[in-house]
Amino acid sequence: MVVQKLLGFFDGIKVGKVFRVAMWILSQYCQTQAEIEGALGAIKTSMGSLPFVDDATLQAAANTAAAAPEKQGPAVLADGTYATQSGGGVSLVAKDAPPS
């Protein structure tokens, strides 16, 4: 009964905190397959179509990411050691080694 009432006005929820609590209630109280499918359908319709941003915003983000300088600092290798890159090449530093 609570789940059906919540699903009835789920599309009208506009506040993020209320939406979050409603999703929590659905996750806790949906018991049957039909209730779960109804909850997922209501969530999808209330959120709208993907992507959530328009093309201009995606293009601006891509331009900003391309213009951002590369991260400088140590990289963690697959074996857990740190590698720092200098002008001469890559130097390895042991994970537990004290700084020099």
Phi, psi and omega in degrees: 000315180295319182295317180295320178294318179296317178294333179295324180244019182297325180294338182275355182283124182241342182271132185300318181294321179292320178299317180296316180293321178296321178294323177296316179300317179297320181292332182272328191248357173283118185252321184263165179298321180295320178294319180295315179296321177296319179295315179296321177297318179295320179295315180297317181290326181286331180281333180092187183278157178268153353284161184280349180247157180276173184296325180295321179292320177297319179294319179296321178293321178294320179293321179294318180294324180289328182275344182290140179291153180290148181293130177255132178150182183288147175250145179267123180277172183298330181273004177093359178272162180262143176234131174245141183255130177239186181296331183273343182149205183255133177244139181264141177234131179296148183297319183261008183286139177289152180293146181268000000 
